[in-house]
Amino acid sequence: MGTSNSIDDLIPSLVTFRRDIHQHPELAYKEYRTAEKVAEALRALGLDVTTDIGGTGIVATLTKGDGKKTLGLRADMDALPIQENTGLPYASCHDGVFHGCGHDGHTAMLLGAAQQLSRAGNFDGTVRFIFQPAEEGKAGARAMIKDGLFERFPCDRVYALHNWPDLPAGTIATRPGPIMAAADKFEITVSGKGGHAALPHQTPDAILTASELVSQLNTIVARRIPATATAVVSVTRIEGGHSHNVLPAKVSITGTVRTFDPEVQNAIEQAMLQIIEGTAKASGTDIKLEYDRYYPATINHQQAAEDALVAASATGKALAAPEAAFTSEDFSFMLQACEGAYIWLGQGKADKHVPLHHPEFDFNDDVLATGVSLHCALAEQYLR
């Protein structure tokens, strides 16, 4: 398997393209410049290009032969609200905005695949190149789906790649079933009455109550969830008070829950409600919970994942991932609507490990060729 011509001649221009959009990052639903450059490059290939799907999303269609099957390949385009600290010559020119998750690389790899499959792809059917906005917590995949993505551009299967610093460069990994966690956000507001710190007996203590809640929330996984299940509950922010001698009237507690099983997800939310109810009665405070299930778990379809590992073996070192990750991904919405799989592309360097979302992160251009080849192999395998 594999495209009939080398992709080596494409890589220099893809590096240039990737570094250009790295230098000009754009946040969720504001990827105007990025989308314009992507659409321009796709139109130059003669593809049928549709823009403004779910915001700044793009779909380009390539058909060869008379095959009836259609494969979707997705890349995300948005950057993060993080200050870059790489010192690179192509570092972000926008303060507080940064391609710290490698979406610049994802975009370049999919564009390279569109170039290669257009000129040399050996397949019979249709490929949809899906360039998605707003993956970083803003559900761009869901927005595209609500805007008719799969009705307007039907796909029989869909794949997405994500660079993975924890794997050596060139290693490709995926697995059937769960691969990324569901992400929930909770915000708890504890309301007392407020009062003088020297007279705590006169007012319900919102800070003390919040402290007790934090301790109890950290027992949920250990004591409310079966040991065979997998979940994380993390409190990430506590806010309340403004003076050393005043008991505040309100304290807020914010955090995240990560799960793979909806039943476990339900059990955790129910446990939170029970803990809050009991703590409110015991403390004399009023406690409210806002619980937002913003990304479901990313669940790979078995055959799609197995096929991806076969395609990967032709382009790099294929690895069946032994376990899922607790980070989340809005490609989960696409996998709820269409058969497919999410794939990790190793980009780790031997001399320096920088995780995703770190101020010093940069996509490893050495794996551009592997990503392009994998996209092409997935298309040629599925659309034989």
PDB file of C-alpha atoms in Angstrom, residues 59-314:
ATOM      1  CA  VAL A  59     -14.666  20.712   3.865  1.00  0.00           C
ATOM      2  CA  ALA A  60     -12.891  19.891   0.602  1.00  0.00           C
ATOM      3  CA  THR A  61     -13.971  16.918  -1.501  1.00  0.00           C
ATOM      4  CA  LEU A  62     -11.839  14.753  -3.788  1.00  0.00           C
ATOM      5  CA  THR A  63     -13.403  11.939  -5.843  1.00  0.00           C
ATOM      6  CA  LYS A  64     -11.601   9.402  -8.026  1.00  0.00           C
ATOM      7  CA  GLY A  65     -13.176   6.548  -9.946  1.00  0.00           C
ATOM      8  CA  ASP A  66     -16.752   5.503  -9.360  1.00  0.00           C
ATOM      9  CA  GLY A  67     -16.473   3.952  -5.903  1.00  0.00           C
ATOM     10  CA  LYS A  68     -19.365   4.689  -3.577  1.00  0.00           C
ATOM     11  CA  LYS A  69     -17.529   4.771  -0.247  1.00  0.00           C
ATOM     12  CA  THR A  70     -16.482   8.050   1.394  1.00  0.00           C
ATOM     13  CA  LEU A  71     -13.771   8.643   3.981  1.00  0.00           C
ATOM     14  CA  GLY A  72     -13.457  11.765   6.131  1.00  0.00           C
ATOM     15  CA  LEU A  73     -10.078  12.990   7.416  1.00  0.00           C
ATOM     16  CA  ARG A  74     -10.203  15.711  10.073  1.00  0.00           C
ATOM     17  CA  ALA A  75      -7.695  18.274  11.351  1.00  0.00           C
ATOM     18  CA  ASP A  76      -8.253  21.000  13.953  1.00  0.00           C
ATOM     19  CA  MET A  77      -7.068  24.568  13.330  1.00  0.00           C
ATOM     20  CA  ASP A  78      -7.413  26.575  16.562  1.00  0.00           C
ATOM     21  CA  ALA A  79      -4.748  27.752  18.992  1.00  0.00           C
ATOM     22  CA  LEU A  80      -4.699  28.112  22.777  1.00  0.00           C
ATOM     23  CA  PRO A  81      -4.972  31.166  25.078  1.00  0.00           C
ATOM     24  CA  ILE A  82      -1.408  30.641  26.348  1.00  0.00           C
ATOM     25  CA  GLN A  83       1.660  32.871  26.208  1.00  0.00           C
ATOM     26  CA  GLU A  84       4.349  31.207  24.083  1.00  0.00           C
ATOM     27  CA  ASN A  85       7.825  30.841  25.593  1.00  0.00           C
ATOM     28  CA  THR A  86       9.805  29.043  22.890  1.00  0.00           C
ATOM     29  CA  GLY A  87      12.045  31.800  21.572  1.00  0.00           C
ATOM     30  CA  LEU A  88      11.569  30.416  18.065  1.00  0.00           C
ATOM     31  CA  PRO A  89      12.050  32.700  15.051  1.00  0.00           C
ATOM     32  CA  TYR A  90       8.463  31.865  14.058  1.00  0.00           C
ATOM     33  CA  ALA A  91       7.004  32.284  17.549  1.00  0.00           C
ATOM     34  CA  SER A  92       3.493  33.685  17.913  1.00  0.00           C
ATOM     35  CA  CYS A  93       3.089  37.336  16.996  1.00  0.00           C
ATOM     36  CA  HIS A  94      -0.061  37.556  19.138  1.00  0.00           C
ATOM     37  CA  ASP A  95       0.374  37.970  22.892  1.00  0.00           C
ATOM     38  CA  GLY A  96      -1.417  35.280  24.845  1.00  0.00           C
ATOM     39  CA  VAL A  97      -2.283  33.156  21.795  1.00  0.00           C
ATOM     40  CA  PHE A  98      -0.176  30.139  20.886  1.00  0.00           C
ATOM     41  CA  HIS A  99      -0.268  26.873  18.947  1.00  0.00           C
ATOM     42  CA  GLY A 100       0.604  24.909  22.064  1.00  0.00           C
ATOM     43  CA  CYS A 101      -1.215  21.727  21.043  1.00  0.00           C
ATOM     44  CA  GLY A 102       0.146  21.202  17.531  1.00  0.00           C
ATOM     45  CA  HIS A 103      -2.977  22.029  15.569  1.00  0.00           C
ATOM     46  CA  ASP A 104      -0.724  23.933  13.173  1.00  0.00           C
ATOM     47  CA  GLY A 105       0.952  20.608  12.408  1.00  0.00           C
ATOM     48  CA  HIS A 106      -2.368  18.786  12.069  1.00  0.00           C
ATOM     49  CA  THR A 107      -3.558  21.375   9.562  1.00  0.00           C
ATOM     50  CA  ALA A 108      -0.342  21.156   7.534  1.00  0.00           C
ATOM     51  CA  MET A 109      -0.404  17.338   7.471  1.00  0.00           C
ATOM     52  CA  LEU A 110      -3.977  17.171   6.211  1.00  0.00           C
ATOM     53  CA  LEU A 111      -3.241  19.801   3.587  1.00  0.00           C
ATOM     54  CA  GLY A 112      -0.246  17.713   2.492  1.00  0.00           C
ATOM     55  CA  ALA A 113      -2.474  14.655   2.233  1.00  0.00           C
ATOM     56  CA  ALA A 114      -4.906  16.612   0.057  1.00  0.00           C
ATOM     57  CA  GLN A 115      -2.001  17.581  -2.203  1.00  0.00           C
ATOM     58  CA  GLN A 116      -0.642  14.050  -2.454  1.00  0.00           C
ATOM     59  CA  LEU A 117      -3.963  12.265  -2.889  1.00  0.00           C
ATOM     60  CA  SER A 118      -4.989  14.797  -5.542  1.00  0.00           C
ATOM     61  CA  ARG A 119      -1.947  14.130  -7.682  1.00  0.00           C
ATOM     62  CA  ALA A 120      -1.103  10.500  -6.938  1.00  0.00           C
ATOM     63  CA  GLY A 121      -3.743   8.884  -4.771  1.00  0.00           C
ATOM     64  CA  ASN A 122      -4.497   5.307  -5.694  1.00  0.00           C
ATOM     65  CA  PHE A 123      -8.095   4.907  -4.561  1.00  0.00           C
ATOM     66  CA  ASP A 124     -11.642   4.519  -5.820  1.00  0.00           C
ATOM     67  CA  GLY A 125     -14.153   6.686  -4.004  1.00  0.00           C
ATOM     68  CA  THR A 126     -14.359  10.016  -2.188  1.00  0.00           C
ATOM     69  CA  VAL A 127     -12.210  11.698   0.441  1.00  0.00           C
ATOM     70  CA  ARG A 128     -13.500  14.590   2.563  1.00  0.00           C
ATOM     71  CA  PHE A 129     -10.791  16.816   4.026  1.00  0.00           C
ATOM     72  CA  ILE A 130     -12.373  18.317   7.157  1.00  0.00           C
ATOM     73  CA  PHE A 131     -10.647  21.350   8.686  1.00  0.00           C
ATOM     74  CA  GLN A 132     -12.337  22.036  12.008  1.00  0.00           C
ATOM     75  CA  PRO A 133     -12.415  25.139  14.228  1.00  0.00           C
ATOM     76  CA  ALA A 134     -12.539  25.378  17.996  1.00  0.00           C
ATOM     77  CA  GLU A 135     -11.385  22.017  19.319  1.00  0.00           C
ATOM     78  CA  GLU A 136      -9.948  23.564  22.488  1.00  0.00           C
ATOM     79  CA  GLY A 137     -12.971  23.424  24.765  1.00  0.00           C
ATOM     80  CA  LYS A 138     -15.377  25.144  22.367  1.00  0.00           C
ATOM     81  CA  ALA A 139     -16.800  22.068  20.605  1.00  0.00           C
ATOM     82  CA  GLY A 140     -16.089  22.998  17.000  1.00  0.00           C
ATOM     83  CA  ALA A 141     -16.799  19.426  15.939  1.00  0.00           C
ATOM     84  CA  ARG A 142     -20.285  19.652  17.408  1.00  0.00           C
ATOM     85  CA  ALA A 143     -20.786  23.025  15.707  1.00  0.00           C
ATOM     86  CA  MET A 144     -19.870  21.544  12.316  1.00  0.00           C
ATOM     87  CA  ILE A 145     -22.188  18.581  12.901  1.00  0.00           C
ATOM     88  CA  LYS A 146     -25.057  20.899  13.892  1.00  0.00           C
ATOM     89  CA  ASP A 147     -24.370  22.839  10.691  1.00  0.00           C
ATOM     90  CA  GLY A 148     -25.054  19.672   8.720  1.00  0.00           C
ATOM     91  CA  LEU A 149     -21.527  18.301   8.293  1.00  0.00           C
ATOM     92  CA  PHE A 150     -22.474  14.681   7.738  1.00  0.00           C
ATOM     93  CA  GLU A 151     -25.753  15.449   5.943  1.00  0.00           C
ATOM     94  CA  ARG A 152     -24.083  17.827   3.499  1.00  0.00           C
ATOM     95  CA  PHE A 153     -20.876  15.814   3.218  1.00  0.00           C
ATOM     96  CA  PRO A 154     -21.722  12.183   4.032  1.00  0.00           C
ATOM     97  CA  CYS A 155     -18.897   9.978   5.309  1.00  0.00           C
ATOM     98  CA  ASP A 156     -18.901   6.233   5.833  1.00  0.00           C
ATOM     99  CA  ARG A 157     -15.894   6.491   8.127  1.00  0.00           C
ATOM    100  CA  VAL A 158     -13.860   9.318   9.640  1.00  0.00           C
ATOM    101  CA  TYR A 159     -10.353   9.522  11.110  1.00  0.00           C
ATOM    102  CA  ALA A 160      -8.378  12.163  13.014  1.00  0.00           C
ATOM    103  CA  LEU A 161      -4.694  12.318  13.962  1.00  0.00           C
ATOM    104  CA  HIS A 162      -3.227  14.070  16.984  1.00  0.00           C
ATOM    105  CA  ASN A 163       0.444  14.527  17.678  1.00  0.00           C
ATOM    106  CA  TRP A 164       1.548  12.783  20.867  1.00  0.00           C
ATOM    107  CA  PRO A 165       4.742  13.886  22.658  1.00  0.00           C
ATOM    108  CA  ASP A 166       4.697  10.823  24.928  1.00  0.00           C
ATOM    109  CA  LEU A 167       5.422   8.558  21.936  1.00  0.00           C
ATOM    110  CA  PRO A 168       8.700   8.557  19.978  1.00  0.00           C
ATOM    111  CA  ALA A 169       8.606  10.443  16.689  1.00  0.00           C
ATOM    112  CA  GLY A 170       7.163   8.258  13.941  1.00  0.00           C
ATOM    113  CA  THR A 171       5.335   5.841  16.242  1.00  0.00           C
ATOM    114  CA  ILE A 172       1.615   5.586  15.478  1.00  0.00           C
ATOM    115  CA  ALA A 173      -0.793   4.295  18.115  1.00  0.00           C
ATOM    116  CA  THR A 174      -4.500   3.726  18.553  1.00  0.00           C
ATOM    117  CA  ARG A 175      -6.860   1.223  20.139  1.00  0.00           C
ATOM    118  CA  PRO A 176     -10.436  -0.021  19.782  1.00  0.00           C
ATOM    119  CA  GLY A 177     -12.850   1.379  22.355  1.00  0.00           C
ATOM    120  CA  PRO A 178     -12.100   4.334  24.643  1.00  0.00           C
ATOM    121  CA  ILE A 179      -9.002   6.360  23.730  1.00  0.00           C
ATOM    122  CA  MET A 180      -9.755   9.796  25.279  1.00  0.00           C
ATOM    123  CA  ALA A 181     -11.846  10.634  28.323  1.00  0.00           C
ATOM    124  CA  ALA A 182     -15.124  12.437  28.711  1.00  0.00           C
ATOM    125  CA  ALA A 183     -14.524  15.912  30.145  1.00  0.00           C
ATOM    126  CA  ASP A 184     -16.946  17.455  32.622  1.00  0.00           C
ATOM    127  CA  LYS A 185     -16.624  20.791  34.391  1.00  0.00           C
ATOM    128  CA  PHE A 186     -18.165  21.413  37.792  1.00  0.00           C
ATOM    129  CA  GLU A 187     -18.595  24.660  39.680  1.00  0.00           C
ATOM    130  CA  ILE A 188     -19.859  24.648  43.252  1.00  0.00           C
ATOM    131  CA  THR A 189     -20.964  27.861  44.940  1.00  0.00           C
ATOM    132  CA  VAL A 190     -21.059  27.876  48.739  1.00  0.00           C
ATOM    133  CA  SER A 191     -23.103  30.727  50.192  1.00  0.00           C
ATOM    134  CA  GLY A 192     -22.988  31.706  53.875  1.00  0.00           C
ATOM    135  CA  LYS A 193     -23.903  35.103  55.275  1.00  0.00           C
ATOM    136  CA  GLY A 194     -20.509  36.692  55.664  1.00  0.00           C
ATOM    137  CA  GLY A 195     -19.388  38.345  58.868  1.00  0.00           C
ATOM    138  CA  HIS A 196     -16.540  39.294  61.158  1.00  0.00           C
ATOM    139  CA  ALA A 197     -13.764  36.728  61.393  1.00  0.00           C
ATOM    140  CA  ALA A 198     -13.640  37.225  65.175  1.00  0.00           C
ATOM    141  CA  LEU A 199     -17.288  36.139  65.466  1.00  0.00           C
ATOM    142  CA  PRO A 200     -17.526  32.913  63.437  1.00  0.00           C
ATOM    143  CA  HIS A 201     -20.376  31.613  65.609  1.00  0.00           C
ATOM    144  CA  GLN A 202     -22.643  34.275  64.112  1.00  0.00           C
ATOM    145  CA  THR A 203     -22.340  33.218  60.465  1.00  0.00           C
ATOM    146  CA  PRO A 204     -22.119  29.970  58.508  1.00  0.00           C
ATOM    147  CA  ASP A 205     -18.489  29.667  57.422  1.00  0.00           C
ATOM    148  CA  ALA A 206     -18.340  29.323  53.629  1.00  0.00           C
ATOM    149  CA  ILE A 207     -14.553  28.804  53.577  1.00  0.00           C
ATOM    150  CA  LEU A 208     -14.650  26.008  56.155  1.00  0.00           C
ATOM    151  CA  THR A 209     -17.540  24.394  54.288  1.00  0.00           C
ATOM    152  CA  ALA A 210     -15.677  24.665  50.971  1.00  0.00           C
ATOM    153  CA  SER A 211     -12.617  23.075  52.565  1.00  0.00           C
ATOM    154  CA  GLU A 212     -14.699  20.150  53.793  1.00  0.00           C
ATOM    155  CA  LEU A 213     -16.217  19.784  50.321  1.00  0.00           C
ATOM    156  CA  VAL A 214     -12.794  19.618  48.679  1.00  0.00           C
ATOM    157  CA  SER A 215     -11.778  16.788  51.010  1.00  0.00           C
ATOM    158  CA  GLN A 216     -14.995  14.887  50.389  1.00  0.00           C
ATOM    159  CA  LEU A 217     -14.858  15.347  46.596  1.00  0.00           C
ATOM    160  CA  ASN A 218     -11.449  13.704  46.634  1.00  0.00           C
ATOM    161  CA  THR A 219     -12.960  10.573  48.190  1.00  0.00           C
ATOM    162  CA  ILE A 220     -15.513   9.995  45.410  1.00  0.00           C
ATOM    163  CA  VAL A 221     -13.312   7.916  43.115  1.00  0.00           C
ATOM    164  CA  ALA A 222     -11.800   5.936  46.000  1.00  0.00           C
ATOM    165  CA  ARG A 223     -15.053   5.251  47.838  1.00  0.00           C
ATOM    166  CA  ARG A 224     -17.970   5.667  45.414  1.00  0.00           C
ATOM    167  CA  ILE A 225     -16.602   4.164  42.181  1.00  0.00           C
ATOM    168  CA  PRO A 226     -15.769   0.460  41.677  1.00  0.00           C
ATOM    169  CA  ALA A 227     -12.066  -0.287  41.830  1.00  0.00           C
ATOM    170  CA  THR A 228     -12.283  -1.815  38.347  1.00  0.00           C
ATOM    171  CA  ALA A 229     -13.551   1.473  36.882  1.00  0.00           C
ATOM    172  CA  THR A 230     -11.366   4.402  35.867  1.00  0.00           C
ATOM    173  CA  ALA A 231     -12.067   8.034  36.719  1.00  0.00           C
ATOM    174  CA  VAL A 232     -10.509  11.276  37.919  1.00  0.00           C
ATOM    175  CA  VAL A 233     -12.032  14.059  40.015  1.00  0.00           C
ATOM    176  CA  SER A 234      -9.798  17.117  40.384  1.00  0.00           C
ATOM    177  CA  VAL A 235     -10.498  20.405  42.145  1.00  0.00           C
ATOM    178  CA  THR A 236      -8.556  23.050  40.236  1.00  0.00           C
ATOM    179  CA  ARG A 237      -9.667  26.390  41.689  1.00  0.00           C
ATOM    180  CA  ILE A 238     -11.007  27.827  44.943  1.00  0.00           C
ATOM    181  CA  GLU A 239     -12.017  31.481  45.154  1.00  0.00           C
ATOM    182  CA  GLY A 240     -13.405  33.423  48.102  1.00  0.00           C
ATOM    183  CA  GLY A 241     -12.622  36.227  50.477  1.00  0.00           C
ATOM    184  CA  HIS A 242     -10.766  39.509  50.192  1.00  0.00           C
ATOM    185  CA  SER A 243      -9.675  40.416  53.707  1.00  0.00           C
ATOM    186  CA  HIS A 244      -7.870  38.750  56.612  1.00  0.00           C
ATOM    187  CA  ASN A 245     -10.626  39.607  59.099  1.00  0.00           C
ATOM    188  CA  VAL A 246     -13.800  38.995  57.126  1.00  0.00           C
ATOM    189  CA  LEU A 247     -15.597  35.693  56.611  1.00  0.00           C
ATOM    190  CA  PRO A 248     -16.740  35.826  52.982  1.00  0.00           C
ATOM    191  CA  ALA A 249     -20.349  35.332  52.029  1.00  0.00           C
ATOM    192  CA  LYS A 250     -19.467  33.177  49.011  1.00  0.00           C
ATOM    193  CA  VAL A 251     -16.783  30.713  48.001  1.00  0.00           C
ATOM    194  CA  SER A 252     -16.592  28.953  44.638  1.00  0.00           C
ATOM    195  CA  ILE A 253     -14.970  25.609  43.876  1.00  0.00           C
ATOM    196  CA  THR A 254     -14.197  24.624  40.296  1.00  0.00           C
ATOM    197  CA  GLY A 255     -12.829  21.397  38.863  1.00  0.00           C
ATOM    198  CA  THR A 256     -13.031  18.652  36.302  1.00  0.00           C
ATOM    199  CA  VAL A 257     -14.205  15.056  36.083  1.00  0.00           C
ATOM    200  CA  ARG A 258     -12.752  12.587  33.584  1.00  0.00           C
ATOM    201  CA  THR A 259     -14.409   9.254  32.805  1.00  0.00           C
ATOM    202  CA  PHE A 260     -14.789   6.676  30.043  1.00  0.00           C
ATOM    203  CA  ASP A 261     -18.080   5.036  31.051  1.00  0.00           C
ATOM    204  CA  PRO A 262     -21.386   7.001  31.150  1.00  0.00           C
ATOM    205  CA  GLU A 263     -22.521   4.954  34.174  1.00  0.00           C
ATOM    206  CA  VAL A 264     -19.428   6.025  36.105  1.00  0.00           C
ATOM    207  CA  GLN A 265     -19.994   9.594  34.925  1.00  0.00           C
ATOM    208  CA  ASN A 266     -23.569   9.454  36.252  1.00  0.00           C
ATOM    209  CA  ALA A 267     -22.428   7.956  39.564  1.00  0.00           C
ATOM    210  CA  ILE A 268     -19.889  10.734  40.127  1.00  0.00           C
ATOM    211  CA  GLU A 269     -22.388  13.514  39.476  1.00  0.00           C
ATOM    212  CA  GLN A 270     -24.913  11.833  41.783  1.00  0.00           C
ATOM    213  CA  ALA A 271     -22.266  11.444  44.499  1.00  0.00           C
ATOM    214  CA  MET A 272     -21.447  15.143  44.247  1.00  0.00           C
ATOM    215  CA  LEU A 273     -25.098  16.049  44.697  1.00  0.00           C
ATOM    216  CA  GLN A 274     -25.379  13.801  47.773  1.00  0.00           C
ATOM    217  CA  ILE A 275     -22.211  15.223  49.332  1.00  0.00           C
ATOM    218  CA  ILE A 276     -23.398  18.773  48.686  1.00  0.00           C
ATOM    219  CA  GLU A 277     -26.829  18.124  50.179  1.00  0.00           C
ATOM    220  CA  GLY A 278     -25.390  16.634  53.360  1.00  0.00           C
ATOM    221  CA  THR A 279     -22.697  19.288  53.738  1.00  0.00           C
ATOM    222  CA  ALA A 280     -25.194  22.111  53.267  1.00  0.00           C
ATOM    223  CA  LYS A 281     -27.431  20.743  56.028  1.00  0.00           C
ATOM    224  CA  ALA A 282     -24.512  20.209  58.405  1.00  0.00           C
ATOM    225  CA  SER A 283     -22.970  23.645  57.810  1.00  0.00           C
ATOM    226  CA  GLY A 284     -26.039  25.819  57.480  1.00  0.00           C
ATOM    227  CA  THR A 285     -24.851  27.100  54.125  1.00  0.00           C
ATOM    228  CA  ASP A 286     -26.566  27.099  50.755  1.00  0.00           C
ATOM    229  CA  ILE A 287     -24.632  25.117  48.129  1.00  0.00           C
ATOM    230  CA  LYS A 288     -25.328  25.042  44.377  1.00  0.00           C
ATOM    231  CA  LEU A 289     -23.766  22.754  41.766  1.00  0.00           C
ATOM    232  CA  GLU A 290     -23.378  23.533  38.057  1.00  0.00           C
ATOM    233  CA  TYR A 291     -22.255  20.405  36.215  1.00  0.00           C
ATOM    234  CA  ASP A 292     -21.384  20.648  32.510  1.00  0.00           C
ATOM    235  CA  ARG A 293     -20.669  17.528  30.445  1.00  0.00           C
ATOM    236  CA  TYR A 294     -18.943  19.396  27.650  1.00  0.00           C
ATOM    237  CA  TYR A 295     -17.063  16.597  25.816  1.00  0.00           C
ATOM    238  CA  PRO A 296     -18.099  12.930  25.761  1.00  0.00           C
ATOM    239  CA  ALA A 297     -15.540  10.138  25.794  1.00  0.00           C
ATOM    240  CA  THR A 298     -13.776   9.463  22.498  1.00  0.00           C
ATOM    241  CA  ILE A 299     -14.707   5.878  21.650  1.00  0.00           C
ATOM    242  CA  ASN A 300     -13.026   4.275  18.638  1.00  0.00           C
ATOM    243  CA  HIS A 301     -14.968   1.800  16.540  1.00  0.00           C
ATOM    244  CA  GLN A 302     -13.214  -1.557  16.593  1.00  0.00           C
ATOM    245  CA  GLN A 303     -12.834  -2.221  12.866  1.00  0.00           C
ATOM    246  CA  ALA A 304     -11.783   1.360  12.141  1.00  0.00           C
ATOM    247  CA  ALA A 305      -9.097   1.220  14.833  1.00  0.00           C
ATOM    248  CA  GLU A 306      -7.832  -2.162  13.661  1.00  0.00           C
ATOM    249  CA  ASP A 307      -7.698  -0.942  10.062  1.00  0.00           C
ATOM    250  CA  ALA A 308      -5.803   2.165  11.208  1.00  0.00           C
ATOM    251  CA  LEU A 309      -3.099   0.008  12.806  1.00  0.00           C
ATOM    252  CA  VAL A 310      -2.724  -1.911   9.546  1.00  0.00           C
ATOM    253  CA  ALA A 311      -2.365   1.340   7.608  1.00  0.00           C
ATOM    254  CA  ALA A 312       0.048   2.646  10.226  1.00  0.00           C
ATOM    255  CA  SER A 313       2.311  -0.373   9.828  1.00  0.00           C
ATOM    256  CA  ALA A 314       2.900   0.712   6.225  1.00  0.00           C
TER     257      ALA A 314
END
